[in-house]
PDB file of C-alpha atoms in Angstrom:
ATOM      1  CA  MET Q 718      -2.560  34.090 135.322  1.00 49.00           C
ATOM      2  CA  SER Q 719      -1.351  31.024 133.443  1.00 45.00           C
ATOM      3  CA  ASN Q 720       0.163  28.104 135.280  1.00 45.00           C
ATOM      4  CA  SER Q 721       3.472  28.575 133.463  1.00 42.00           C
ATOM      5  CA  LYS Q 722       3.677  32.251 134.357  1.00 42.00           C
ATOM      6  CA  ALA Q 723       2.808  31.547 137.992  1.00 41.00           C
ATOM      7  CA  SER Q 724       5.489  28.833 138.110  1.00 38.00           C
ATOM      8  CA  ALA Q 725       8.050  31.223 136.676  1.00 38.00           C
ATOM      9  CA  ILE Q 726       7.232  33.867 139.318  1.00 35.00           C
ATOM     10  CA  ALA Q 727       7.398  31.292 142.076  1.00 35.00           C
ATOM     11  CA  LEU Q 728      10.776  30.088 140.832  1.00 34.00           C
ATOM     12  CA  THR Q 729      12.134  33.631 140.685  1.00 36.00           C
ATOM     13  CA  ILE Q 730      10.988  34.285 144.282  1.00 34.00           C
ATOM     14  CA  SER Q 731      12.438  31.022 145.366  1.00 34.00           C
ATOM     15  CA  CYS Q 732      15.816  31.854 143.826  1.00 34.00           C
ATOM     16  CA  LEU Q 733      15.895  35.235 145.570  1.00 39.00           C
ATOM     17  CA  ILE Q 734      15.151  33.633 148.928  1.00 37.00           C
ATOM     18  CA  VAL Q 735      17.871  31.053 148.339  1.00 36.00           C
ATOM     19  CA  ALA Q 736      20.301  33.872 147.517  1.00 40.00           C
ATOM     20  CA  ALA Q 737      19.565  35.381 150.896  1.00 44.00           C
ATOM     21  CA  PHE Q 738      19.673  32.108 152.874  1.00 49.00           C
ATOM     22  CA  ALA Q 739      22.337  30.007 151.074  1.00 45.00           C
ATOM     23  CA  ALA Q 740      24.365  28.238 153.799  1.00 65.00           C
ATOM     24  CA  SER Q 741      27.520  27.239 151.919  1.00 93.00           C
ATOM     25  CA  PHE Q 742      30.606  29.304 152.756  1.00 97.00           C
ATOM     26  CA  TYR Q 743      31.805  28.539 149.220  1.00 96.00           C
ATOM     27  CA  ASP Q 744      28.748  30.362 147.865  1.00 95.00           C
ATOM     28  CA  GLU Q 745      28.546  33.138 150.421  1.00 95.00           C
ATOM     29  CA  MET Q 746      32.115  34.137 151.412  1.00 97.00           C
ATOM     30  CA  ASP Q 747      35.539  35.046 150.024  1.00 97.00           C
ATOM     31  CA  ILE Q 748      38.703  34.500 152.025  1.00 98.00           C
ATOM     32  CA  THR Q 749      40.361  37.922 152.396  1.00 98.00           C
ATOM     33  CA  PHE Q 750      43.643  37.265 154.157  1.00 98.00           C
ATOM     34  CA  GLY Q 751      45.628  34.570 155.921  1.00 98.00           C
ATOM     35  CA  GLY Q 752      45.990  32.041 153.086  1.00 97.00           C
ATOM     36  CA  GLU Q 753      45.757  28.470 154.404  1.00 97.00           C
ATOM     37  CA  ARG Q 754      44.928  29.760 157.886  1.00 98.00           C
ATOM     38  CA  ALA Q 755      41.391  30.135 156.659  1.00 98.00           C
ATOM     39  CA  LYS Q 756      39.779  26.823 155.734  1.00 97.00           C
ATOM     40  CA  ILE Q 757      36.336  26.023 154.360  1.00 97.00           C
ATOM     41  CA  LEU Q 758      35.414  22.539 155.571  1.00 97.00           C
ATOM     42  CA  ASN Q 759      32.645  19.922 155.467  1.00 95.00           C
ATOM     43  CA  ARG Q 760      31.610  20.676 151.843  1.00 94.00           C
ATOM     44  CA  GLY Q 761      31.146  24.354 152.623  1.00 96.00           C
ATOM     45  CA  GLN Q 762      29.199  24.021 155.888  1.00 95.00           C
ATOM     46  CA  ASP Q 763      32.009  25.020 158.243  1.00 97.00           C
ATOM     47  CA  LEU Q 764      34.874  27.558 158.203  1.00 98.00           C
ATOM     48  CA  SER Q 765      37.817  27.815 160.558  1.00 98.00           C
ATOM     49  CA  LEU Q 766      40.145  30.796 161.085  1.00 98.00           C
ATOM     50  CA  SER Q 767      43.576  30.495 162.609  1.00 98.00           C
ATOM     51  CA  LEU Q 768      46.151  32.893 163.990  1.00 98.00           C
ATOM     52  CA  ASP Q 769      49.891  32.363 164.383  1.00 97.00           C
ATOM     53  CA  GLN Q 770      52.812  34.696 164.968  1.00 96.00           C
ATOM     54  CA  TYR Q 771      52.981  35.484 161.291  1.00 97.00           C
ATOM     55  CA  SER Q 772      49.387  36.273 160.424  1.00 98.00           C
ATOM     56  CA  GLY Q 773      45.731  36.064 161.325  1.00 98.00           C
ATOM     57  CA  SER Q 774      42.944  35.281 158.821  1.00 98.00           C
ATOM     58  CA  GLY Q 775      39.578  36.494 157.710  1.00 98.00           C
ATOM     59  CA  PHE Q 776      36.708  36.390 155.244  1.00 98.00           C
ATOM     60  CA  GLN Q 777      33.919  38.589 153.879  1.00 98.00           C
ATOM     61  CA  SER Q 778      30.568  38.094 152.223  1.00 97.00           C
ATOM     62  CA  LYS Q 779      30.357  38.124 148.473  1.00 96.00           C
ATOM     63  CA  ASN Q 780      27.151  40.163 148.787  1.00 96.00           C
ATOM     64  CA  GLU Q 781      26.450  43.623 150.128  1.00 97.00           C
ATOM     65  CA  TYR Q 782      23.306  44.168 152.171  1.00 97.00           C
ATOM     66  CA  LEU Q 783      21.082  47.076 153.211  1.00 96.00           C
ATOM     67  CA  PHE Q 784      19.215  45.908 156.291  1.00 97.00           C
ATOM     68  CA  GLY Q 785      18.477  42.368 157.382  1.00 97.00           C
ATOM     69  CA  ARG Q 786      19.017  39.704 159.961  1.00 97.00           C
ATOM     70  CA  PHE Q 787      22.478  38.078 160.060  1.00 97.00           C
ATOM     71  CA  ASP Q 788      23.141  34.898 162.094  1.00 97.00           C
ATOM     72  CA  MET Q 789      26.406  33.114 162.608  1.00 98.00           C
ATOM     73  CA  GLN Q 790      27.354  30.258 164.893  1.00 98.00           C
ATOM     74  CA  LEU Q 791      30.794  30.559 166.467  1.00 98.00           C
ATOM     75  CA  LYS Q 792      32.977  28.522 168.754  1.00 98.00           C
ATOM     76  CA  LEU Q 793      35.758  30.724 170.053  1.00 98.00           C
ATOM     77  CA  VAL Q 794      39.458  30.086 170.653  1.00 97.00           C
ATOM     78  CA  PRO Q 795      39.778  27.755 173.670  1.00 96.00           C
ATOM     79  CA  GLY Q 796      42.336  27.811 176.485  1.00 95.00           C
ATOM     80  CA  ASN Q 797      44.690  30.705 176.799  1.00 94.00           C
ATOM     81  CA  SER Q 798      43.279  33.101 174.173  1.00 94.00           C
ATOM     82  CA  ALA Q 799      44.781  36.302 175.693  1.00 93.00           C
ATOM     83  CA  GLY Q 800      45.638  38.916 173.060  1.00 94.00           C
ATOM     84  CA  THR Q 801      43.442  37.419 170.367  1.00 96.00           C
ATOM     85  CA  VAL Q 802      40.341  39.018 168.843  1.00 96.00           C
ATOM     86  CA  THR Q 803      37.694  37.031 166.966  1.00 98.00           C
ATOM     87  CA  THR Q 804      35.109  39.095 165.068  1.00 98.00           C
ATOM     88  CA  PHE Q 805      31.768  38.915 163.321  1.00 98.00           C
ATOM     89  CA  TYR Q 806      30.549  42.278 162.012  1.00 98.00           C
ATOM     90  CA  LEU Q 807      28.993  44.336 159.217  1.00 98.00           C
ATOM     91  CA  SER Q 808      30.833  47.195 157.572  1.00 98.00           C
ATOM     92  CA  SER Q 809      30.764  49.537 154.578  1.00 97.00           C
ATOM     93  CA  GLN Q 810      33.923  51.002 153.089  1.00 93.00           C
ATOM     94  CA  GLY Q 811      35.482  54.454 153.046  1.00 88.00           C
ATOM     95  CA  ALA Q 812      36.358  57.193 155.500  1.00 86.00           C
ATOM     96  CA  GLY Q 813      32.741  57.790 156.491  1.00 94.00           C
ATOM     97  CA  HIS Q 814      31.978  54.128 156.882  1.00 96.00           C
ATOM     98  CA  ASP Q 815      29.221  52.447 158.849  1.00 98.00           C
ATOM     99  CA  GLU Q 816      29.858  49.420 161.024  1.00 98.00           C
ATOM    100  CA  ILE Q 817      28.053  47.102 163.466  1.00 98.00           C
ATOM    101  CA  ASP Q 818      30.460  45.047 165.584  1.00 98.00           C
ATOM    102  CA  PHE Q 819      30.622  41.809 167.546  1.00 98.00           C
ATOM    103  CA  GLU Q 820      34.247  41.441 168.791  1.00 97.00           C
ATOM    104  CA  PHE Q 821      35.342  38.631 171.132  1.00 97.00           C
ATOM    105  CA  LEU Q 822      38.313  39.589 173.220  1.00 96.00           C
ATOM    106  CA  GLY Q 823      40.285  36.601 174.474  1.00 94.00           C
ATOM    107  CA  ASN Q 824      41.690  36.088 177.942  1.00 93.00           C
ATOM    108  CA  SER Q 825      44.031  33.907 179.960  1.00 90.00           C
ATOM    109  CA  SER Q 826      42.822  30.425 180.854  1.00 87.00           C
ATOM    110  CA  GLY Q 827      40.029  30.366 183.353  1.00 85.00           C
ATOM    111  CA  ASN Q 828      39.017  34.010 182.820  1.00 92.00           C
ATOM    112  CA  PRO Q 829      35.971  35.005 180.743  1.00 94.00           C
ATOM    113  CA  TYR Q 830      35.907  36.296 177.201  1.00 95.00           C
ATOM    114  CA  THR Q 831      34.820  39.918 176.784  1.00 96.00           C
ATOM    115  CA  ILE Q 832      32.074  40.487 174.222  1.00 97.00           C
ATOM    116  CA  HIS Q 833      32.705  43.919 172.730  1.00 97.00           C
ATOM    117  CA  THR Q 834      29.913  45.624 170.742  1.00 98.00           C
ATOM    118  CA  ASN Q 835      30.032  48.931 168.877  1.00 98.00           C
ATOM    119  CA  VAL Q 836      28.113  50.902 166.242  1.00 98.00           C
ATOM    120  CA  TYR Q 837      29.704  53.331 163.753  1.00 97.00           C
ATOM    121  CA  ALA Q 838      27.740  55.756 161.594  1.00 97.00           C
ATOM    122  CA  GLN Q 839      29.405  58.002 159.038  1.00 95.00           C
ATOM    123  CA  GLY Q 840      32.813  57.098 160.401  1.00 93.00           C
ATOM    124  CA  LYS Q 841      32.085  57.811 164.071  1.00 94.00           C
ATOM    125  CA  GLY Q 842      31.856  55.052 166.673  1.00 94.00           C
ATOM    126  CA  ASP Q 843      32.638  55.432 170.422  1.00 94.00           C
ATOM    127  CA  LYS Q 844      29.404  53.589 171.343  1.00 97.00           C
ATOM    128  CA  GLU Q 845      30.843  50.570 173.085  1.00 97.00           C
ATOM    129  CA  GLN Q 846      29.075  48.128 175.380  1.00 97.00           C
ATOM    130  CA  GLN Q 847      30.851  45.071 176.719  1.00 97.00           C
ATOM    131  CA  PHE Q 848      29.622  41.901 178.350  1.00 98.00           C
ATOM    132  CA  HIS Q 849      30.794  38.709 180.040  1.00 97.00           C
ATOM    133  CA  LEU Q 850      28.791  35.700 178.990  1.00 96.00           C
ATOM    134  CA  TRP Q 851      26.699  33.317 181.087  1.00 95.00           C
ATOM    135  CA  PHE Q 852      28.271  30.296 179.306  1.00 96.00           C
ATOM    136  CA  ASP Q 853      31.630  29.145 178.034  1.00 96.00           C
ATOM    137  CA  PRO Q 854      31.784  30.300 174.356  1.00 97.00           C
ATOM    138  CA  THR Q 855      34.726  27.940 173.664  1.00 97.00           C
ATOM    139  CA  ALA Q 856      32.983  24.719 174.682  1.00 97.00           C
ATOM    140  CA  ALA Q 857      30.290  24.640 171.997  1.00 98.00           C
ATOM    141  CA  PHE Q 858      28.798  26.662 169.133  1.00 98.00           C
ATOM    142  CA  HIS Q 859      26.467  29.531 169.975  1.00 98.00           C
ATOM    143  CA  THR Q 860      24.506  31.802 167.646  1.00 98.00           C
ATOM    144  CA  TYR Q 861      25.362  35.472 167.406  1.00 98.00           C
ATOM    145  CA  THR Q 862      22.887  37.673 165.569  1.00 98.00           C
ATOM    146  CA  ILE Q 863      22.719  41.206 164.206  1.00 98.00           C
ATOM    147  CA  VAL Q 864      19.274  42.587 163.326  1.00 98.00           C
ATOM    148  CA  TRP Q 865      19.592  45.835 161.353  1.00 98.00           C
ATOM    149  CA  ASN Q 866      16.620  47.810 160.189  1.00 97.00           C
ATOM    150  CA  ALA Q 867      15.768  51.510 159.727  1.00 96.00           C
ATOM    151  CA  GLN Q 868      14.483  51.863 163.291  1.00 96.00           C
ATOM    152  CA  ARG Q 869      17.130  50.064 165.325  1.00 97.00           C
ATOM    153  CA  ILE Q 870      19.999  47.602 165.602  1.00 98.00           C
ATOM    154  CA  ILE Q 871      19.621  44.593 167.899  1.00 98.00           C
ATOM    155  CA  PHE Q 872      22.469  42.363 169.073  1.00 98.00           C
ATOM    156  CA  LEU Q 873      21.378  38.849 170.122  1.00 98.00           C
ATOM    157  CA  ILE Q 874      23.142  35.838 171.525  1.00 98.00           C
ATOM    158  CA  ASP Q 875      21.276  32.521 171.232  1.00 98.00           C
ATOM    159  CA  ASN Q 876      18.256  34.684 170.368  1.00 97.00           C
ATOM    160  CA  ILE Q 877      18.528  36.572 173.656  1.00 97.00           C
ATOM    161  CA  PRO Q 878      18.803  40.334 173.094  1.00 97.00           C
ATOM    162  CA  VAL Q 879      21.863  41.834 174.777  1.00 98.00           C
ATOM    163  CA  ARG Q 880      21.841  45.305 173.249  1.00 97.00           C
ATOM    164  CA  VAL Q 881      19.632  47.654 171.258  1.00 97.00           C
ATOM    165  CA  PHE Q 882      20.847  50.788 169.438  1.00 97.00           C
ATOM    166  CA  ASN Q 883      17.867  52.847 168.322  1.00 96.00           C
ATOM    167  CA  ASN Q 884      17.639  55.369 165.510  1.00 96.00           C
ATOM    168  CA  HIS Q 885      17.726  58.816 167.120  1.00 95.00           C
ATOM    169  CA  GLU Q 886      18.384  60.853 163.972  1.00 96.00           C
ATOM    170  CA  ALA Q 887      15.635  63.234 165.041  1.00 95.00           C
ATOM    171  CA  ALA Q 888      17.867  64.176 167.974  1.00 94.00           C
ATOM    172  CA  GLY Q 889      20.908  64.644 165.720  1.00 95.00           C
ATOM    173  CA  VAL Q 890      22.468  61.150 166.239  1.00 96.00           C
ATOM    174  CA  SER Q 891      23.803  59.561 163.057  1.00 96.00           C
ATOM    175  CA  PHE Q 892      22.432  56.091 162.287  1.00 97.00           C
ATOM    176  CA  PRO Q 893      23.654  53.603 159.664  1.00 97.00           C
ATOM    177  CA  LYS Q 894      20.894  53.338 157.119  1.00 95.00           C
ATOM    178  CA  SER Q 895      22.062  54.366 153.635  1.00 95.00           C
ATOM    179  CA  GLN Q 896      25.429  52.567 153.054  1.00 96.00           C
ATOM    180  CA  PRO Q 897      25.320  48.914 152.050  1.00 97.00           C
ATOM    181  CA  MET Q 898      27.525  46.691 154.208  1.00 97.00           C
ATOM    182  CA  ARG Q 899      29.215  43.350 153.865  1.00 97.00           C
ATOM    183  CA  VAL Q 900      29.556  40.659 156.496  1.00 98.00           C
ATOM    184  CA  TYR Q 901      33.114  40.258 157.809  1.00 98.00           C
ATOM    185  CA  ALA Q 902      34.871  37.896 160.177  1.00 98.00           C
ATOM    186  CA  SER Q 903      38.453  37.690 161.337  1.00 98.00           C
ATOM    187  CA  LEU Q 904      40.858  36.342 163.898  1.00 98.00           C
ATOM    188  CA  TRP Q 905      43.864  38.530 164.658  1.00 97.00           C
ATOM    189  CA  ASN Q 906      46.394  39.552 167.248  1.00 95.00           C
ATOM    190  CA  ALA Q 907      45.628  42.696 169.264  1.00 90.00           C
ATOM    191  CA  ASP Q 908      47.675  42.203 172.378  1.00 90.00           C
ATOM    192  CA  ASP Q 909      48.404  45.864 172.573  1.00 90.00           C
ATOM    193  CA  TRP Q 910      44.874  46.476 173.858  1.00 84.00           C
ATOM    194  CA  ALA Q 911      42.581  43.408 173.756  1.00 84.00           C
ATOM    195  CA  THR Q 912      43.236  41.754 177.148  1.00 86.00           C
ATOM    196  CA  GLN Q 913      43.185  43.880 180.261  1.00 85.00           C
ATOM    197  CA  GLY Q 914      44.154  46.949 178.261  1.00 86.00           C
ATOM    198  CA  GLY Q 915      47.147  45.275 176.743  1.00 84.00           C
ATOM    199  CA  ARG Q 916      48.727  44.164 180.025  1.00 88.00           C
ATOM    200  CA  VAL Q 917      48.338  40.449 179.112  1.00 87.00           C
ATOM    201  CA  LYS Q 918      50.176  39.507 175.930  1.00 92.00           C
ATOM    202  CA  THR Q 919      49.623  36.719 173.411  1.00 94.00           C
ATOM    203  CA  ASP Q 920      51.478  33.542 174.383  1.00 93.00           C
ATOM    204  CA  TRP Q 921      52.677  32.258 171.008  1.00 96.00           C
ATOM    205  CA  THR Q 922      53.620  28.904 172.457  1.00 95.00           C
ATOM    206  CA  ASN Q 923      49.869  28.160 172.276  1.00 95.00           C
ATOM    207  CA  ALA Q 924      49.667  29.007 168.569  1.00 96.00           C
ATOM    208  CA  PRO Q 925      47.964  28.357 166.243  1.00 97.00           C
ATOM    209  CA  PHE Q 926      44.811  29.737 167.769  1.00 97.00           C
ATOM    210  CA  THR Q 927      41.642  28.598 165.989  1.00 98.00           C
ATOM    211  CA  ALA Q 928      38.017  29.842 165.932  1.00 98.00           C
ATOM    212  CA  SER Q 929      35.203  28.032 164.116  1.00 98.00           C
ATOM    213  CA  TYR Q 930      32.213  29.394 162.192  1.00 98.00           C
ATOM    214  CA  ARG Q 931      29.146  27.623 160.817  1.00 97.00           C
ATOM    215  CA  LYS Q 932      25.486  28.040 159.852  1.00 96.00           C
ATOM    216  CA  PHE Q 933      25.688  31.572 158.447  1.00 96.00           C
ATOM    217  CA  SER Q 934      22.380  32.952 157.207  1.00 94.00           C
ATOM    218  CA  ALA Q 935      21.436  36.349 155.882  1.00 95.00           C
ATOM    219  CA  ASN Q 936      17.724  37.089 155.636  1.00 95.00           C
ATOM    220  CA  ALA Q 937      18.459  40.476 154.118  1.00 95.00           C
ATOM    221  CA  ASN Q 938      18.183  42.898 151.244  1.00 95.00           C
ATOM    222  CA  ILE Q 939      21.022  42.098 148.799  1.00 94.00           C
ATOM    223  CA  VAL Q 940      22.214  45.185 146.871  1.00 93.00           C
ATOM    224  CA  GLY Q 941      25.119  46.058 144.610  1.00 74.00           C
ATOM    225  CA  PRO Q 942      25.960  46.163 140.902  1.00 65.00           C
ATOM    226  CA  ASN Q 943      25.945  42.398 140.480  1.00 57.00           C
ATOM    227  CA  SER Q 944      22.923  41.586 142.596  1.00 58.00           C
ATOM    228  CA  LYS Q 945      19.277  42.497 142.279  1.00 50.00           C
ATOM    229  CA  PRO Q 946      17.775  43.911 145.474  1.00 44.00           C
ATOM    230  CA  THR Q 947      15.560  41.467 147.264  1.00 44.00           C
ATOM    231  CA  SER Q 948      13.446  44.014 149.115  1.00 41.00           C
ATOM    232  CA  SER Q 949      10.296  42.869 147.346  1.00 40.00           C
ATOM    233  CA  VAL Q 950      10.810  39.438 148.831  1.00 46.00           C
ATOM    234  CA  ASN Q 951      11.976  40.520 152.290  1.00 47.00           C
ATOM    235  CA  GLU Q 952      10.058  43.696 152.970  1.00 49.00           C
ATOM    236  CA  ASN Q 953       7.471  41.783 155.056  1.00 52.00           C
ATOM    237  CA  GLN Q 954      10.047  39.778 156.973  1.00 83.00           C
ATOM    238  CA  ALA Q 955       9.979  40.134 160.776  1.00 89.00           C
ATOM    239  CA  TRP Q 956      13.446  41.739 160.949  1.00 94.00           C
ATOM    240  CA  SER Q 957      12.275  44.788 158.950  1.00 93.00           C
ATOM    241  CA  THR Q 958      10.295  46.126 161.914  1.00 92.00           C
ATOM    242  CA  GLN Q 959      11.708  43.954 164.721  1.00 94.00           C
ATOM    243  CA  GLY Q 960      11.877  45.515 168.143  1.00 92.00           C
ATOM    244  CA  LEU Q 961      11.561  44.120 171.662  1.00 93.00           C
ATOM    245  CA  ASP Q 962       8.373  42.867 173.245  1.00 92.00           C
ATOM    246  CA  ALA Q 963       7.870  42.767 177.000  1.00 94.00           C
ATOM    247  CA  ALA Q 964       9.696  39.435 177.301  1.00 94.00           C
ATOM    248  CA  GLY Q 965      12.606  40.778 175.253  1.00 94.00           C
ATOM    249  CA  ARG Q 966      12.872  43.845 177.426  1.00 94.00           C
ATOM    250  CA  ASN Q 967      12.963  41.667 180.528  1.00 95.00           C
ATOM    251  CA  ARG Q 968      15.712  39.570 179.004  1.00 96.00           C
ATOM    252  CA  ILE Q 969      17.840  42.487 177.967  1.00 96.00           C
ATOM    253  CA  ARG Q 970      17.498  44.033 181.457  1.00 96.00           C
ATOM    254  CA  TRP Q 971      18.710  40.738 182.919  1.00 97.00           C
ATOM    255  CA  VAL Q 972      21.713  40.626 180.595  1.00 97.00           C
ATOM    256  CA  GLN Q 973      22.675  44.269 181.180  1.00 95.00           C
ATOM    257  CA  THR Q 974      22.162  44.029 184.934  1.00 96.00           C
ATOM    258  CA  LYS Q 975      24.039  40.772 185.451  1.00 97.00           C
ATOM    259  CA  HIS Q 976      26.541  40.603 182.589  1.00 98.00           C
ATOM    260  CA  MET Q 977      27.378  44.051 181.292  1.00 97.00           C
ATOM    261  CA  ILE Q 978      30.852  45.181 182.266  1.00 97.00           C
ATOM    262  CA  TYR Q 979      31.133  48.494 180.336  1.00 97.00           C
ATOM    263  CA  ASN Q 980      28.555  50.923 178.973  1.00 97.00           C
ATOM    264  CA  TYR Q 981      29.663  54.164 177.294  1.00 97.00           C
ATOM    265  CA  CYS Q 982      26.449  55.736 178.497  1.00 95.00           C
ATOM    266  CA  SER Q 983      27.671  55.377 182.076  1.00 95.00           C
ATOM    267  CA  ASP Q 984      31.206  56.652 181.490  1.00 96.00           C
ATOM    268  CA  TYR Q 985      31.102  60.195 182.893  1.00 96.00           C
ATOM    269  CA  MET Q 986      34.914  60.438 183.052  1.00 96.00           C
ATOM    270  CA  ARG Q 987      35.082  59.840 179.299  1.00 96.00           C
ATOM    271  CA  PHE Q 988      32.405  62.402 178.572  1.00 95.00           C
ATOM    272  CA  PRO Q 989      32.981  65.202 181.129  1.00 94.00           C
ATOM    273  CA  ASN Q 990      30.917  67.644 179.097  1.00 94.00           C
ATOM    274  CA  GLY Q 991      27.846  65.406 179.069  1.00 94.00           C
ATOM    275  CA  LEU Q 992      26.934  61.935 177.894  1.00 95.00           C
ATOM    276  CA  PRO Q 993      26.020  61.421 174.207  1.00 95.00           C
ATOM    277  CA  VAL Q 994      22.528  62.530 173.329  1.00 94.00           C
ATOM    278  CA  GLU Q 995      21.131  59.004 172.803  1.00 94.00           C
ATOM    279  CA  CYS Q 996      22.069  57.991 176.358  1.00 94.00           C
ATOM    280  CA  SER Q 997      19.098  59.970 177.696  1.00 90.00           C
ATOM    281  CA  ARG Q 998      16.643  58.310 175.343  1.00 81.00           C
ATOM    282  CA  SER Q 999      14.832  54.987 175.858  1.00 66.00           C
ATOM    283  CA  ARG Q1000      17.289  52.147 175.555  1.00 67.00           C
ATOM    284  CA  PHE Q1001      15.087  49.250 174.662  1.00 62.00           C
ATOM    285  CA  ARG Q1002      12.097  50.316 172.582  1.00 51.00           C
TER     286      ARG Q1002
END
């Protein structure tokens, strides 16, 4: 192979990797609602979302992805955040959509945030797990990660696994694996349900509420009519087969024993005719 041809191939691969890892919010994201409440700052390195009594705000990725690892650093609304919901999630579109959720449910001052996770496949969710954190998510930035491959979905916080949702299609459980998804984030008012089932309402005297985002990265397969798939570049990336080793299983057991506050797989009142099929399968492998 000639040096010029090798250089051209190297440049092409480099461009594809940059497309997957580009850090600038100007390059990666579009503001979707909220007008000036959503602000890209620091030459594209930071993004803030605000909520007031008139509107929340949000953004979405320019690209669609089919599998990958998605990292975002967030610093959540401080103080009395009751009634507010801050999000970072993946979703496709349409009635039978797929979705992988991190939602951060605010609370009154001094009480912990609730980290709400869920997985939708072909329009059906109802697979919630919720956690209280072992740190104050409003005091500093922390990294929230979604790993999505054909075998499983892993939710991580500061690289600590907190939840795994495995592919149990063989048992008749739908799994999101064929619909490309975009990355979304938003800050909005949900005081009809977000805090203590809606009993604690948003105190608008504290508005505007602001959450901060930074250091987004997507090591992922980009798909769509305007983007060439990057599977040839990323197919050997660790996320494509990522699971949990022994240390990871120990960490997730610690999180779920000490910090989980709700698990749909333990809610017998909600499922009087029997828990969902996946609840009887291995949780962590």
